[in-house]
Coordinates of N, CA, C and O in Angstrom, one line a residue:
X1113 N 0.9 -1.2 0.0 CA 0.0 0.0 0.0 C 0.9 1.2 0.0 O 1.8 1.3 0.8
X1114 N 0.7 2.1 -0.9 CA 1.6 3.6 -1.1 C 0.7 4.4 0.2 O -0.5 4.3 0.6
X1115 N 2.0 5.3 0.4 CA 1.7 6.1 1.6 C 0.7 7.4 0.9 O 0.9 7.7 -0.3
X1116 N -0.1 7.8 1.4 CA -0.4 9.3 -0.1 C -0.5 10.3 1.4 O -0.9 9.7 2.3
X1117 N -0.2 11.6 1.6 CA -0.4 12.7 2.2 C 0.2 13.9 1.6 O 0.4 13.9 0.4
X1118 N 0.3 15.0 2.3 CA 1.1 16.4 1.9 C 2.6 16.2 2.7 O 2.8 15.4 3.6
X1119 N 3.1 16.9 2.3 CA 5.0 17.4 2.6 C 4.6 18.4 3.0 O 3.7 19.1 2.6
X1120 N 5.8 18.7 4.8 CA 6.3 19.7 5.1 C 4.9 20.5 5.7 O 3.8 20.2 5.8
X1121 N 5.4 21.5 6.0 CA 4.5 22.4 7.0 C 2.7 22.7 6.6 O 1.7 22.9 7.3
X1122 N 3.0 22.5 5.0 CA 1.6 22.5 4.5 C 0.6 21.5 4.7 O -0.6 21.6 4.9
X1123 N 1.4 20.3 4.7 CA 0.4 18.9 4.7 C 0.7 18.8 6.5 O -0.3 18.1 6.8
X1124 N 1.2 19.0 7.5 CA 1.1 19.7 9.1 C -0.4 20.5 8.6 O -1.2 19.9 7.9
X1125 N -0.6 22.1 9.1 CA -1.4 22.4 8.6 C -2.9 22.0 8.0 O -3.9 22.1 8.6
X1126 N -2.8 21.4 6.4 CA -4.0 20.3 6.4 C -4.1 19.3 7.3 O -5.3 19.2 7.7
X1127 N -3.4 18.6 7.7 CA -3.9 17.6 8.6 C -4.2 18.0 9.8 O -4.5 17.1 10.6
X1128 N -4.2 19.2 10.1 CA -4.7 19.6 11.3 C -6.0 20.5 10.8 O -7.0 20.5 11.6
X1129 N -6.1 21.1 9.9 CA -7.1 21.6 9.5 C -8.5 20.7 9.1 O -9.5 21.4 8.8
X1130 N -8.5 19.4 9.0 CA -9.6 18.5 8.6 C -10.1 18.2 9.9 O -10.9 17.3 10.1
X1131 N -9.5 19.1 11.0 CA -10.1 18.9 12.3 C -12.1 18.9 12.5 O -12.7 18.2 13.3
X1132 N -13.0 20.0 11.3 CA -13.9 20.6 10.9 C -14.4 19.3 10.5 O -15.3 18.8 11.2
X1133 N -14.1 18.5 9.4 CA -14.2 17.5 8.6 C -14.3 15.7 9.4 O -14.9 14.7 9.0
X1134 N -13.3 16.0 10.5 CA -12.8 14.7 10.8 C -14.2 13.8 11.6 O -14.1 12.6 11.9
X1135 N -15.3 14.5 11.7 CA -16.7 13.6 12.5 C -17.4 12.9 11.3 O -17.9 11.8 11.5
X1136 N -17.3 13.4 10.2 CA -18.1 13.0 9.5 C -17.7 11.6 8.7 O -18.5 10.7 8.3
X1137 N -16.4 11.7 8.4 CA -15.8 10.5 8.2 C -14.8 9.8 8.6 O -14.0 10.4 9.3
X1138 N -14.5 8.5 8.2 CA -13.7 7.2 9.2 C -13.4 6.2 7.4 O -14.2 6.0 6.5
X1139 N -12.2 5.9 7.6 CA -11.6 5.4 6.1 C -10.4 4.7 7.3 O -10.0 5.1 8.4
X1140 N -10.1 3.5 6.4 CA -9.5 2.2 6.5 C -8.2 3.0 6.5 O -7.4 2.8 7.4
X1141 N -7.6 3.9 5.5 CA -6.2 4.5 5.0 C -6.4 6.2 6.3 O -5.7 7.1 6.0
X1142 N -7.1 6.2 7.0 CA -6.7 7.2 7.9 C -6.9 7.4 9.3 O -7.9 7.1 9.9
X1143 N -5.9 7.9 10.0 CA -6.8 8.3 11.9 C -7.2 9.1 11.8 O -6.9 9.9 10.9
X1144 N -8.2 9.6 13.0 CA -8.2 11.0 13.3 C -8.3 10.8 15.1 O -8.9 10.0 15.9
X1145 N -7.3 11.6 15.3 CA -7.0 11.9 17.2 C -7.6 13.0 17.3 O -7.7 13.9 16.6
X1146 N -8.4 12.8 18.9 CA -8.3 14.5 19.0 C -8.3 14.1 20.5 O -8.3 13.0 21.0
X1147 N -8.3 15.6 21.2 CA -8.0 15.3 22.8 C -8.5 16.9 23.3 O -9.4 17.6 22.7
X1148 N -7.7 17.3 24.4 CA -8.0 18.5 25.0 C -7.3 19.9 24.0 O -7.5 21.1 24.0
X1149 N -6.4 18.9 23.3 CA -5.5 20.0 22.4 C -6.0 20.3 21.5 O -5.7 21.5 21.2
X1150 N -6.8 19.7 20.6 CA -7.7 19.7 19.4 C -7.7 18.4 18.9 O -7.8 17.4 19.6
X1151 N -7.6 18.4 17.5 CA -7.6 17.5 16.7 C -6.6 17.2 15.6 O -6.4 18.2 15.0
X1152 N -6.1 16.4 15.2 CA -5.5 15.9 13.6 C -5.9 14.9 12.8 O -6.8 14.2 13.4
X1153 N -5.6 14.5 11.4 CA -5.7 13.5 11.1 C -4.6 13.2 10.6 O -3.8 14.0 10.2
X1154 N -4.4 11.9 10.6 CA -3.2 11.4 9.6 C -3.9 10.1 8.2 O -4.8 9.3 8.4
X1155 N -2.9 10.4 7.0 CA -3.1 9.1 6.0 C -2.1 8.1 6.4 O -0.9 8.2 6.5
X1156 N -2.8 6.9 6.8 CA -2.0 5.6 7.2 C -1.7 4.6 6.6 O -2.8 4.1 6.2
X1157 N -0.9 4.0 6.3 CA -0.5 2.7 6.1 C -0.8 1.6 7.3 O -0.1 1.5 8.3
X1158 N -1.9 0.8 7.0 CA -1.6 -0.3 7.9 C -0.7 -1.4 8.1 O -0.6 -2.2 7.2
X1159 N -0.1 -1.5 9.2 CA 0.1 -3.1 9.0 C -0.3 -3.8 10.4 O -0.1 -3.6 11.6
X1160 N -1.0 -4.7 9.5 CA -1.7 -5.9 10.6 C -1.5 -7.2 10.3 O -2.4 -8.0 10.2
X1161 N -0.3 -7.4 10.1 CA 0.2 -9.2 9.7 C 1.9 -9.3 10.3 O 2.9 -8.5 10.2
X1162 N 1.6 -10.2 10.6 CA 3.2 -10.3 11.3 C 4.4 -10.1 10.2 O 5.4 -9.6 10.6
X1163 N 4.3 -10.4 8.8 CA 5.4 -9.9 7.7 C 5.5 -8.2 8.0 O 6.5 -7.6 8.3
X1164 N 4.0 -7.5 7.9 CA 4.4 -6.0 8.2 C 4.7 -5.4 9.1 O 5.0 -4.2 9.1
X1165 N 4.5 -6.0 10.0 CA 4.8 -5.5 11.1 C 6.1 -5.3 11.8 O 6.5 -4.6 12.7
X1166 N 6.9 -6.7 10.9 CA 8.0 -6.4 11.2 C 9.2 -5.4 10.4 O 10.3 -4.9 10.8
X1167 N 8.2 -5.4 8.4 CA 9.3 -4.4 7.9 C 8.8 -3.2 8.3 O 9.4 -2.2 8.1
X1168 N 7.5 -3.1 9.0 CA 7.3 -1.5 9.8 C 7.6 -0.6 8.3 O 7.3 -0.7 7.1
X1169 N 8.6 0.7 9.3 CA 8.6 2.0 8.6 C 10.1 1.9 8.1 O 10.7 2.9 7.6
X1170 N 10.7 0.3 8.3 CA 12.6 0.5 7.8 C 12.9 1.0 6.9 O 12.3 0.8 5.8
X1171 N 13.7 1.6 6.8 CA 14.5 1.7 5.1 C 14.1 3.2 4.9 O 15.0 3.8 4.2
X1172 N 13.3 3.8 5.2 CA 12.9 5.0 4.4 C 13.2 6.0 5.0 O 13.1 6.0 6.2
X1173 N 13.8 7.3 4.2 CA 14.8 8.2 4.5 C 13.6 9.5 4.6 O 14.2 10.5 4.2
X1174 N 12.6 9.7 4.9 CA 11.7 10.4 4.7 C 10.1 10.3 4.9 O 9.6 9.8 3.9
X1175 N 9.2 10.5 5.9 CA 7.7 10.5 6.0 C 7.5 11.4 5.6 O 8.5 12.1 5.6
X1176 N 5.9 12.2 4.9 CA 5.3 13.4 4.9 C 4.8 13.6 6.3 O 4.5 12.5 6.9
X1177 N 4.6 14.7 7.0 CA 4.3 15.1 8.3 C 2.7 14.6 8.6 O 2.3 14.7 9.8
X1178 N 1.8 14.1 7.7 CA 0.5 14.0 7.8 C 0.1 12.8 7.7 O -1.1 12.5 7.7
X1179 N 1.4 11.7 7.5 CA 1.5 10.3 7.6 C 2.0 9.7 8.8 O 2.4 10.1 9.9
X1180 N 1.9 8.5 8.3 CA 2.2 7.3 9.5 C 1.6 5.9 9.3 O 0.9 5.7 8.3
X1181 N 1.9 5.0 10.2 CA 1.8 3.6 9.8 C 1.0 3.3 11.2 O 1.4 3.8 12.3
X1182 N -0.1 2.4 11.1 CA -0.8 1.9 12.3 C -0.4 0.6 12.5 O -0.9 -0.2 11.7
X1183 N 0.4 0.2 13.3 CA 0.3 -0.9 13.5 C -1.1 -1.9 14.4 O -1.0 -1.8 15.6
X1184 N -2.0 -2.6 13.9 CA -2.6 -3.5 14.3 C -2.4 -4.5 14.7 O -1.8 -5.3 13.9
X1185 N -2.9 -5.0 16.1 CA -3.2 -6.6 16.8 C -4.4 -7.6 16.4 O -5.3 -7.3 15.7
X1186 N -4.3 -8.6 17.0 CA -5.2 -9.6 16.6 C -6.3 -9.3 18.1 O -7.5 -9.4 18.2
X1187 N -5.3 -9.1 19.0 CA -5.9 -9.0 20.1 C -4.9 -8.1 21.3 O -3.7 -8.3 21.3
X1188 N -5.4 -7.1 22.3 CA -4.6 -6.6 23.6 C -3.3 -7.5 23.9 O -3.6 -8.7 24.1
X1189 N -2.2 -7.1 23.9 CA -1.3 -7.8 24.5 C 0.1 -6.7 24.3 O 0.3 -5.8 23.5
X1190 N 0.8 -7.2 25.5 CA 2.0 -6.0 25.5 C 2.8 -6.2 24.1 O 2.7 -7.3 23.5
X1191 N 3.5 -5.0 23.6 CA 4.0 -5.0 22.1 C 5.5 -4.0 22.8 O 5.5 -3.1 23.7
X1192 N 6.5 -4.6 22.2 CA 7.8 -4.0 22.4 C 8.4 -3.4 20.7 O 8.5 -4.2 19.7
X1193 N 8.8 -2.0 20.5 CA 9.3 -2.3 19.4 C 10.9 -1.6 19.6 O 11.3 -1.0 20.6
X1194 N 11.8 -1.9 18.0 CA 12.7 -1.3 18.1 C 13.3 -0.4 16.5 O 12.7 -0.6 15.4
X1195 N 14.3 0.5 16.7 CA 14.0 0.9 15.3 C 15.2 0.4 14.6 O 15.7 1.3 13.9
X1196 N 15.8 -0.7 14.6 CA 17.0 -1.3 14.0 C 16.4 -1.0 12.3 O 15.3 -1.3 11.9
X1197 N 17.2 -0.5 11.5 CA 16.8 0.2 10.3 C 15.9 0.9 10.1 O 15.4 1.1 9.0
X1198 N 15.6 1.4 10.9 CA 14.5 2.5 10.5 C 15.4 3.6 10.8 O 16.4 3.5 11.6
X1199 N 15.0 4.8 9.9 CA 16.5 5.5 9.6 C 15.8 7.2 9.6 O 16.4 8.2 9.2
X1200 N 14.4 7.0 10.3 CA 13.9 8.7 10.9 C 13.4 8.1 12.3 O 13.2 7.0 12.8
X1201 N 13.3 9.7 12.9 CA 13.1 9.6 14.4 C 11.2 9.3 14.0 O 10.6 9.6 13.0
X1202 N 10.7 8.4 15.4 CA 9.7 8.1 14.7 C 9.1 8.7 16.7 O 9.8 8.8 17.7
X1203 N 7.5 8.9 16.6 CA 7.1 9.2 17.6 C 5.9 7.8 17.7 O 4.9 8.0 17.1
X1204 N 6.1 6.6 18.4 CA 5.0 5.5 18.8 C 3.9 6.0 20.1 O 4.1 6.0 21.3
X1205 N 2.9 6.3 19.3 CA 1.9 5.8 19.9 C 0.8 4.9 20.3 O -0.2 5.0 19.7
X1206 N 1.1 3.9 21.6 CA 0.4 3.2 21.9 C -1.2 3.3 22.1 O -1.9 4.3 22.3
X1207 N -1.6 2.1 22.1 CA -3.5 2.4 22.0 C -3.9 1.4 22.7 O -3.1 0.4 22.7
X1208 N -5.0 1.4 23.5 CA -5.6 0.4 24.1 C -6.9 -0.4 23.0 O -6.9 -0.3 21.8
X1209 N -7.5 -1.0 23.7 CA -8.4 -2.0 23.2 C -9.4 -0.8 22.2 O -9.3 -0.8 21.0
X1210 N -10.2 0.1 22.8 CA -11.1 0.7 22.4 C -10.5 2.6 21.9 O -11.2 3.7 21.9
X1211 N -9.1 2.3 21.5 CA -9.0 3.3 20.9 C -8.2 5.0 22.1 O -7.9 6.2 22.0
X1212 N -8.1 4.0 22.9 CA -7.3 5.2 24.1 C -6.1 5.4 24.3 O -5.6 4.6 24.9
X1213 N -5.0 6.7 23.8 CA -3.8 6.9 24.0 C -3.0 6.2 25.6 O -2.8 6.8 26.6
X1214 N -2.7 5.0 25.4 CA -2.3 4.5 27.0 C -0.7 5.2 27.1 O -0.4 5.4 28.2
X1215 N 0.3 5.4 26.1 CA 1.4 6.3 26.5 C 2.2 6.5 25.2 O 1.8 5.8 24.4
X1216 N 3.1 7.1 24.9 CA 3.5 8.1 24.0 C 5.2 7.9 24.1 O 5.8 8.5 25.1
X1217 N 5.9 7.1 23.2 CA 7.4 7.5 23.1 C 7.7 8.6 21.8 O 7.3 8.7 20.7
X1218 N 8.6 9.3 22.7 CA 8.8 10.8 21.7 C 10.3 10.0 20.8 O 11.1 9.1 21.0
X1219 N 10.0 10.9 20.2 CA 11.7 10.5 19.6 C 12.6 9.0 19.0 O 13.6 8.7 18.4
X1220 N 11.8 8.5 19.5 CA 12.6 7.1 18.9 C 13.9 7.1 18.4 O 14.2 8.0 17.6
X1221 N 14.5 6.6 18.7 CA 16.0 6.9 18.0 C 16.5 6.1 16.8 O 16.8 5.0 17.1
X1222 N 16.8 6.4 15.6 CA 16.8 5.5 14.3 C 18.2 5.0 14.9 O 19.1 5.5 15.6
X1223 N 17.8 3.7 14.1 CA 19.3 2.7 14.1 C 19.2 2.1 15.5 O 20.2 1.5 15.9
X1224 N 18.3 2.1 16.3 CA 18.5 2.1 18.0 C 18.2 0.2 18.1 O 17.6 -0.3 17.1
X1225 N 18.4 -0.4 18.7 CA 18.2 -1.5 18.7 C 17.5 -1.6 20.1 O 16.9 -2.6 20.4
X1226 N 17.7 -0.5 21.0 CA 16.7 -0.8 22.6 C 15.4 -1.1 22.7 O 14.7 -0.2 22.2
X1227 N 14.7 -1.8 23.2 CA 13.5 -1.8 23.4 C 12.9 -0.9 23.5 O 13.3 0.0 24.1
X1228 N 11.6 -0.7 22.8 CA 10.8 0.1 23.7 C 9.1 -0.5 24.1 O 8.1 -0.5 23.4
X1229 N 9.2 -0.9 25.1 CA 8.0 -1.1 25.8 C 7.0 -0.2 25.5 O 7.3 1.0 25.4
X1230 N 5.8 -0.6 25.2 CA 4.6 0.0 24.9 C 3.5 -0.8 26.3 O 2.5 -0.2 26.7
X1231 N 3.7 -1.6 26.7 CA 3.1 -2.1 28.1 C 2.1 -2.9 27.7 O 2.2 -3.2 26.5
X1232 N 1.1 -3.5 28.5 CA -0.1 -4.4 28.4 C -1.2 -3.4 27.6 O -1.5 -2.2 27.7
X1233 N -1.6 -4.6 27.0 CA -3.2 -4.0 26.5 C -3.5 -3.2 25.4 O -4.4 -2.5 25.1
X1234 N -2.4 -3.6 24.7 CA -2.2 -2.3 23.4 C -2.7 -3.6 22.0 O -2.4 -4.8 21.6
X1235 N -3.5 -2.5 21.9 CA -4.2 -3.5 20.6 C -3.8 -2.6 19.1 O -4.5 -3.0 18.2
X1236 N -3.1 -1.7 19.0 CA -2.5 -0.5 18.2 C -1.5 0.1 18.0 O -1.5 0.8 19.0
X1237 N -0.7 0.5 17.5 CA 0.5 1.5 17.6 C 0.5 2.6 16.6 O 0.3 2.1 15.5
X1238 N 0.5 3.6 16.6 CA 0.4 4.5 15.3 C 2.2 5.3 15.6 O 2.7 5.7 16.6
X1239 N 2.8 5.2 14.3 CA 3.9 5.6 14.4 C 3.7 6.9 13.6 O 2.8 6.8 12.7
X1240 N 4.5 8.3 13.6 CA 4.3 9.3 13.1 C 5.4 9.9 13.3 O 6.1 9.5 14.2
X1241 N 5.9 10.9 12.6 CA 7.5 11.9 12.4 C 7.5 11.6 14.2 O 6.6 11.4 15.0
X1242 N 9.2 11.8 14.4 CA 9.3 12.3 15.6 C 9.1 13.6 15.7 O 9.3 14.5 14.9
X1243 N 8.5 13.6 17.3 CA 8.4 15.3 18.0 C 6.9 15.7 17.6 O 6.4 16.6 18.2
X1244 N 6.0 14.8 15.8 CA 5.3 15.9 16.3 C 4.0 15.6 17.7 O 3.2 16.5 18.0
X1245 N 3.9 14.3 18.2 CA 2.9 14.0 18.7 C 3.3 15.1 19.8 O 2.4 15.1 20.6
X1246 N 4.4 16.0 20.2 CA 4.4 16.5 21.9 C 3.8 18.1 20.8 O 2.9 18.8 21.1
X1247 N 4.7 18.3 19.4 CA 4.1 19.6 19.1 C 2.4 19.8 18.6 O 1.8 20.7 17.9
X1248 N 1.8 18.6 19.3 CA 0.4 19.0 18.5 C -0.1 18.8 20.1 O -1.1 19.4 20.5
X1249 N 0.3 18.0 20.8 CA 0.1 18.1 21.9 C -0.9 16.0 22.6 O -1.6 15.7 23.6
X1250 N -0.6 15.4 21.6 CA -0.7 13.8 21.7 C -0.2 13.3 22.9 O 1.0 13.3 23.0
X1251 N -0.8 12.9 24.0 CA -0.7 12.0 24.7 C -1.8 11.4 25.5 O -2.9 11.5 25.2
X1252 N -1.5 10.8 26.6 CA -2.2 9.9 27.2 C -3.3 10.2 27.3 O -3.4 11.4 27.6
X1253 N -4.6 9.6 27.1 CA -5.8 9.9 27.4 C -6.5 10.4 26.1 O -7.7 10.6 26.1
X1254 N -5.6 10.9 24.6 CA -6.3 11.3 23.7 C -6.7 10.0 23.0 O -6.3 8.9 23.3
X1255 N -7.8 10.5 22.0 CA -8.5 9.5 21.3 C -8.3 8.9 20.2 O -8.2 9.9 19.4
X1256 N -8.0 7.6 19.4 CA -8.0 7.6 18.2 C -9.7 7.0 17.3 O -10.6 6.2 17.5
X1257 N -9.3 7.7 16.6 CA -10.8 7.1 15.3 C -10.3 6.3 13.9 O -10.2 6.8 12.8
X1258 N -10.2 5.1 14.2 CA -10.4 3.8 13.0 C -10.9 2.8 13.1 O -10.8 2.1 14.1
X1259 N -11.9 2.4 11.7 CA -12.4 1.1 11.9 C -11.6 -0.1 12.7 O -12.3 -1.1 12.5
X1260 N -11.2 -0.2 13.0 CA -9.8 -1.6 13.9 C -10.1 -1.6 15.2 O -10.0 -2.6 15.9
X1261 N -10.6 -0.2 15.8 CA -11.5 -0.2 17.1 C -12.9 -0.8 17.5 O -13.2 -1.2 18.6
X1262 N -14.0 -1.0 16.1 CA -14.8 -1.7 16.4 C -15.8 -0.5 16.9 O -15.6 0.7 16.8
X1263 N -17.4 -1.2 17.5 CA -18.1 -0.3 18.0 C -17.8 -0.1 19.2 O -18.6 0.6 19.8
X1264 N -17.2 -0.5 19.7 CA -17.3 0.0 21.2 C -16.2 1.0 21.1 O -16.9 1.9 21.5
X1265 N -15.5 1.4 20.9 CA -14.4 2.6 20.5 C -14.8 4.1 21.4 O -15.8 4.9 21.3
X1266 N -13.9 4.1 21.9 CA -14.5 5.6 23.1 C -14.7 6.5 21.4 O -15.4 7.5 21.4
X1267 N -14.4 6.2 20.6 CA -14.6 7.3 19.5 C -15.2 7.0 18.3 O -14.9 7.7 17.3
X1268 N -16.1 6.2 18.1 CA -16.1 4.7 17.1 C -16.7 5.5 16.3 O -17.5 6.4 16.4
X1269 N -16.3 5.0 15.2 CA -16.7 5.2 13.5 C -18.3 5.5 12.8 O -19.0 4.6 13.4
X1270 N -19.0 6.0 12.2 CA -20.2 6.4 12.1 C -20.6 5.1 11.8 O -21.8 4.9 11.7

């Protein structure tokens, strides 16, 4: 699946500007978060199969600011990841069962081979540029919106 979004401050900007737009619709290729800070959307790539999950976001020397990759579970269970070839700073967002920011690593470090714990119960990960989830203001307790949450979704899909 090709990634499709905007570049650089502009596609920042629109993806924060479909804040207006983001109730009305829910698509398989996007999130929409929102929390006490507002809202965004990003265009995603999923991966929900153990081949993609493992080539993730490696290799690629470049995201658009309005992209990202969701990683999907089959079911809640702790998820550890690491960025061994992945070669940009990436910001992972963990999710609970029903779509709840449960905790936020900033920065990832490319090339890093350390763990990083994402904890119990995460049925999601949404990876996005580093830094911007603290500059839009993403963390614990914000919401996401995709079909993968189901109906019970603190935010669930029309």
């Amino acid at each position: 699946m090709g990634m499709c979004g905007f570049t650089g401050l502009a596609g920042l900007i629109l993806a924060l500007g479909f804040a207006g737009t983001a109730v009305a619709q829910c698509a398989e290729g996007q999130v929409d978060l929102r929390g006490d800070w507002g809202s965004a959307r990003f265009a995603v790539e999923i991966a929900d199969d153990d081949a993609e999950r493992a080539q993730g976001l490696m290799h690629r020397t470049s995201m658009p600011a309005s992209a990202g990759m969701l990683f999907v579970y089959d079911r809640p269970q702790r998820v550890a990841f690491w960025m061994e070839n992945t070669l940009i700073p990436l910001d992972m967002i963990f999710l609970g069962p029903r779509g709840r920011v449960l905790k936020v690593h900033e920065n990832a470090r490319p090339r890093d081979r350390t763990p990083i714990d994402g904890g119990e119960g995460v049925l999601a990960v949404l990876e996005i540029n580093g830094g911007l989830a603290r500059r839009l203001g993403i963390g614990p307790g914000s919401e996401l919106r995709h079909p993968a949450f189901g109906p019970d979704a603190v935010w669930p899909c029309p």
